[in-house]
PDB file of C-alpha atoms in Angstrom:
ATOM      1  CA  MET A 144      39.020 107.052  -5.585  1.00  0.00           C
ATOM      2  CA  GLU A 145      40.236 103.519  -4.854  1.00  0.00           C
ATOM      3  CA  ILE A 146      39.734 100.625  -7.234  1.00  0.00           C
ATOM      4  CA  LEU A 147      39.966  96.983  -6.103  1.00  0.00           C
ATOM      5  CA  PHE A 148      41.392  94.147  -8.178  1.00  0.00           C
ATOM      6  CA  CYS A 149      41.300  90.371  -7.626  1.00  0.00           C
ATOM      7  CA  ARG A 150      44.722  88.999  -6.697  1.00  0.00           C
ATOM      8  CA  ASN A 151      44.090  85.843  -8.739  1.00  0.00           C
ATOM      9  CA  CYS A 152      42.603  86.963 -12.084  1.00  0.00           C
ATOM     10  CA  ARG A 153      43.447  90.697 -11.837  1.00  0.00           C
ATOM     11  CA  ARG A 154      39.915  91.836 -12.723  1.00  0.00           C
ATOM     12  CA  GLN A 155      38.177  94.780 -11.114  1.00  0.00           C
ATOM     13  CA  LEU A 156      36.025  94.128  -8.013  1.00  0.00           C
ATOM     14  CA  ARG A 157      33.306  96.040  -6.230  1.00  0.00           C
ATOM     15  CA  GLU A 158      33.825  96.923  -2.573  1.00  0.00           C
ATOM     16  CA  GLU A 159      31.027  94.618  -1.414  1.00  0.00           C
ATOM     17  CA  ASP A 160      32.389  91.536  -3.255  1.00  0.00           C
ATOM     18  CA  ARG A 161      33.449  88.741  -0.924  1.00  0.00           C
ATOM     19  CA  TYR A 162      34.304  86.410  -3.818  1.00  0.00           C
ATOM     20  CA  CYS A 163      35.569  87.406  -7.246  1.00  0.00           C
ATOM     21  CA  PRO A 164      32.637  87.119  -9.689  1.00  0.00           C
ATOM     22  CA  TYR A 165      35.018  86.015 -12.457  1.00  0.00           C
ATOM     23  CA  CYS A 166      37.269  83.339 -10.924  1.00  0.00           C
ATOM     24  CA  GLY A 167      35.552  82.597  -7.587  1.00  0.00           C
ATOM     25  CA  GLU A 168      38.622  83.386  -5.490  1.00  0.00           C
ATOM     26  CA  GLU A 169      37.811  84.636  -2.005  1.00  0.00           C
ATOM     27  CA  VAL A 170      38.748  88.285  -1.524  1.00  0.00           C
ATOM     28  CA  ARG A 171      40.832  88.231   1.634  1.00  0.00           C
ATOM     29  CA  GLY A 172      41.239  91.582   3.270  1.00  0.00           C
ATOM     30  CA  TYR A 173      40.742  94.182   0.618  1.00  0.00           C
ATOM     31  CA  GLY A 174      42.259  92.740  -2.541  1.00  0.00           C
ATOM     32  CA  GLU A 175      44.795  94.890  -4.334  1.00  0.00           C
ATOM     33  CA  LYS A 176      43.931  98.578  -4.067  1.00  0.00           C
ATOM     34  CA  ILE A 177      44.964 101.212  -6.520  1.00  0.00           C
ATOM     35  CA  THR A 178      44.354 104.860  -5.731  1.00  0.00           C
ATOM     36  CA  VAL A 179      43.337 106.914  -8.736  1.00  0.00           C
ATOM     37  CA  ILE A 180      43.224 110.701  -8.658  1.00  0.00           C
ATOM     38  CA  VAL A 181      40.452 111.877 -10.975  1.00  0.00           C
ATOM     39  CA  PRO A 182      40.535 115.506 -12.109  1.00  0.00           C
ATOM     40  CA  SER A 183      37.328 117.468 -11.606  1.00  0.00           C
ATOM     41  CA  GLY A 184      34.997 117.352 -14.583  1.00  0.00           C
ATOM     42  CA  VAL A 185      36.046 113.829 -15.657  1.00  0.00           C
ATOM     43  CA  THR A 186      33.056 111.496 -15.662  1.00  0.00           C
ATOM     44  CA  LYS A 187      34.513 108.327 -17.126  1.00  0.00           C
ATOM     45  CA  ILE A 188      37.900 106.625 -16.781  1.00  0.00           C
ATOM     46  CA  GLU A 189      39.343 103.378 -18.124  1.00  0.00           C
ATOM     47  CA  VAL A 190      41.298 101.233 -15.705  1.00  0.00           C
ATOM     48  CA  ARG A 191      43.621  98.419 -16.765  1.00  0.00           C
ATOM     49  CA  TYR A 192      45.786  96.197 -14.612  1.00  0.00           C
ATOM     50  CA  GLU A 193      49.201  95.464 -16.114  1.00  0.00           C
ATOM     51  CA  GLU A 194      51.910  93.396 -14.463  1.00  0.00           C
ATOM     52  CA  ASN A 195      55.549  94.304 -14.666  1.00  0.00           C
ATOM     53  CA  GLU A 196      57.852  92.199 -16.835  1.00  0.00           C
ATOM     54  CA  THR A 197      59.500  90.295 -13.960  1.00  0.00           C
ATOM     55  CA  ALA A 198      56.136  89.001 -12.701  1.00  0.00           C
ATOM     56  CA  GLN A 199      55.225  87.837 -16.213  1.00  0.00           C
ATOM     57  CA  GLU A 200      58.538  85.996 -16.557  1.00  0.00           C
ATOM     58  CA  GLU A 201      57.954  84.189 -13.250  1.00  0.00           C
ATOM     59  CA  THR A 202      54.562  82.885 -14.384  1.00  0.00           C
ATOM     60  CA  LYS A 203      55.943  81.797 -17.773  1.00  0.00           C
ATOM     61  CA  GLY A 204      58.588  79.664 -16.039  1.00  0.00           C
ATOM     62  CA  ALA A 205      56.055  77.851 -13.847  1.00  0.00           C
ATOM     63  CA  LYS A 206      55.457  74.240 -14.868  1.00  0.00           C
ATOM     64  CA  ASP A 207      52.005  72.685 -15.128  1.00  0.00           C
ATOM     65  CA  ILE A 208      51.066  69.934 -12.724  1.00  0.00           C
ATOM     66  CA  ARG A 209      50.083  66.823 -14.678  1.00  0.00           C
ATOM     67  CA  LEU A 210      48.349  63.557 -13.939  1.00  0.00           C
ATOM     68  CA  ASP A 211      49.201  61.141 -16.737  1.00  0.00           C
ATOM     69  CA  GLY A 212      48.694  63.802 -19.410  1.00  0.00           C
ATOM     70  CA  VAL A 213      45.793  65.565 -17.676  1.00  0.00           C
ATOM     71  CA  ILE A 214      46.742  69.141 -16.806  1.00  0.00           C
ATOM     72  CA  ILE A 215      45.828  70.182 -13.273  1.00  0.00           C
ATOM     73  CA  PRO A 216      45.355  73.979 -13.378  1.00  0.00           C
ATOM     74  CA  GLU A 217      45.965  74.570  -9.657  1.00  0.00           C
ATOM     75  CA  PRO A 218      46.934  72.495  -6.602  1.00  0.00           C
ATOM     76  CA  CYS A 219      43.402  72.870  -5.182  1.00  0.00           C
ATOM     77  CA  TYR A 220      42.072  70.790  -8.107  1.00  0.00           C
ATOM     78  CA  LEU A 221      44.298  67.885  -7.059  1.00  0.00           C
ATOM     79  CA  ALA A 222      43.252  68.319  -3.413  1.00  0.00           C
ATOM     80  CA  ALA A 223      39.585  68.141  -4.438  1.00  0.00           C
ATOM     81  CA  LEU A 224      40.261  65.037  -6.540  1.00  0.00           C
ATOM     82  CA  LYS A 225      42.060  63.326  -3.640  1.00  0.00           C
ATOM     83  CA  HIS A 226      39.130  64.119  -1.331  1.00  0.00           C
ATOM     84  CA  ALA A 227      36.668  62.768  -3.905  1.00  0.00           C
ATOM     85  CA  VAL A 228      38.623  59.518  -4.220  1.00  0.00           C
ATOM     86  CA  ALA A 229      38.893  59.163  -0.429  1.00  0.00           C
ATOM     87  CA  THR A 230      35.148  59.665   0.202  1.00  0.00           C
ATOM     88  CA  GLY A 231      33.706  58.131  -2.964  1.00  0.00           C
ATOM     89  CA  SER A 232      31.451  61.088  -3.794  1.00  0.00           C
ATOM     90  CA  ILE A 233      31.790  64.799  -4.491  1.00  0.00           C
ATOM     91  CA  SER A 234      29.580  67.857  -4.940  1.00  0.00           C
ATOM     92  CA  ILE A 235      30.038  71.589  -5.355  1.00  0.00           C
ATOM     93  CA  SER A 236      29.089  72.240  -1.727  1.00  0.00           C
ATOM     94  CA  ILE A 237      31.627  69.673  -0.493  1.00  0.00           C
ATOM     95  CA  VAL A 238      34.377  71.341  -2.556  1.00  0.00           C
ATOM     96  CA  GLN A 239      33.332  74.746  -1.208  1.00  0.00           C
ATOM     97  CA  ARG A 240      33.555  73.583   2.406  1.00  0.00           C
ATOM     98  CA  ARG A 241      36.688  71.453   2.152  1.00  0.00           C
ATOM     99  CA  LEU A 242      38.779  73.898   0.107  1.00  0.00           C
ATOM    100  CA  SER A 243      37.261  77.181   1.325  1.00  0.00           C
ATOM    101  CA  VAL A 244      36.542  78.413  -2.201  1.00  0.00           C
ATOM    102  CA  GLY A 245      33.551  80.206  -3.678  1.00  0.00           C
ATOM    103  CA  TYR A 246      30.736  78.653  -5.672  1.00  0.00           C
ATOM    104  CA  PRO A 247      32.122  79.595  -9.135  1.00  0.00           C
ATOM    105  CA  LYS A 248      35.549  78.105  -8.389  1.00  0.00           C
ATOM    106  CA  ALA A 249      34.006  74.940  -6.910  1.00  0.00           C
ATOM    107  CA  GLY A 250      31.837  74.622 -10.023  1.00  0.00           C
ATOM    108  CA  LYS A 251      34.905  74.894 -12.259  1.00  0.00           C
ATOM    109  CA  ILE A 252      36.661  72.181 -10.263  1.00  0.00           C
ATOM    110  CA  ILE A 253      33.654  69.858 -10.585  1.00  0.00           C
ATOM    111  CA  GLU A 254      33.392  70.571 -14.336  1.00  0.00           C
ATOM    112  CA  TRP A 255      37.095  69.802 -14.750  1.00  0.00           C
ATOM    113  CA  MET A 256      36.659  66.471 -12.936  1.00  0.00           C
ATOM    114  CA  GLU A 257      33.641  65.580 -15.096  1.00  0.00           C
ATOM    115  CA  ASP A 258      35.340  66.619 -18.364  1.00  0.00           C
ATOM    116  CA  ASN A 259      38.308  64.371 -17.563  1.00  0.00           C
ATOM    117  CA  GLY A 260      36.104  61.390 -16.671  1.00  0.00           C
ATOM    118  CA  PHE A 261      36.989  61.263 -12.982  1.00  0.00           C
ATOM    119  CA  ILE A 262      33.379  61.695 -11.762  1.00  0.00           C
ATOM    120  CA  SER A 263      29.849  61.053 -13.009  1.00  0.00           C
ATOM    121  CA  ALA A 264      27.639  63.578 -14.771  1.00  0.00           C
ATOM    122  CA  PHE A 265      25.136  65.765 -12.916  1.00  0.00           C
ATOM    123  CA  SER A 266      22.083  63.827 -11.718  1.00  0.00           C
ATOM    124  CA  GLY A 267      19.962  66.183  -9.647  1.00  0.00           C
ATOM    125  CA  SER A 268      20.634  66.852  -5.987  1.00  0.00           C
ATOM    126  CA  VAL A 269      22.590  63.618  -5.504  1.00  0.00           C
ATOM    127  CA  ALA A 270      26.360  63.851  -4.989  1.00  0.00           C
ATOM    128  CA  ARG A 271      28.349  62.688  -8.013  1.00  0.00           C
ATOM    129  CA  LYS A 272      29.968  59.262  -8.068  1.00  0.00           C
ATOM    130  CA  VAL A 273      33.733  58.990  -8.348  1.00  0.00           C
ATOM    131  CA  TYR A 274      35.045  56.661 -11.056  1.00  0.00           C
ATOM    132  CA  LEU A 275      38.702  56.986 -10.094  1.00  0.00           C
ATOM    133  CA  THR A 276      39.990  54.554  -7.454  1.00  0.00           C
ATOM    134  CA  ARG A 277      42.718  55.241  -4.909  1.00  0.00           C
ATOM    135  CA  GLU A 278      45.064  52.847  -6.721  1.00  0.00           C
ATOM    136  CA  GLN A 279      44.441  54.579 -10.055  1.00  0.00           C
ATOM    137  CA  LEU A 280      45.095  57.987  -8.479  1.00  0.00           C
ATOM    138  CA  GLU A 281      48.360  56.749  -6.952  1.00  0.00           C
ATOM    139  CA  LYS A 282      49.372  55.227 -10.279  1.00  0.00           C
ATOM    140  CA  LEU A 283      48.539  58.458 -12.153  1.00  0.00           C
ATOM    141  CA  SER A 284      50.310  60.732  -9.701  1.00  0.00           C
ATOM    142  CA  GLY A 285      53.265  58.362  -9.305  1.00  0.00           C
ATOM    143  CA  LYS A 286      53.354  58.617  -5.508  1.00  0.00           C
ATOM    144  CA  ALA A 287      51.397  57.148  -2.607  1.00  0.00           C
ATOM    145  CA  ASP A 288      49.503  59.368  -0.146  1.00  0.00           C
TER     146      ASP A 288
END
């Protein structure tokens, strides 16, 4: 028996999943496979994904990306914000297409932008307005594009 795990959030996947239902990351190839040998007569098993200590130390040492005190969880969030500022509007479908991410991940990016006051609130099927200007983004990030 083979069990698939998401490479991003380390949760168990089904074989037919194209995107992780938990974090929205696209499952490229087959994800991380673990082969489990189940003795005959066993009907239920518990599977847990644990990283080794060196991998945990590497992630602890990683520094957060910040924009004037606002934590940017991943580089794709900043890329989506830069695209929003450049075009003047943003939506979940635009984030999906531009960054090649799934719907849940794109939704999280949009929520993050809204929670930090970078874009307007949801207003039906209309793309959200961007409140952040290019000059403000450059000032926040400390470097010009």
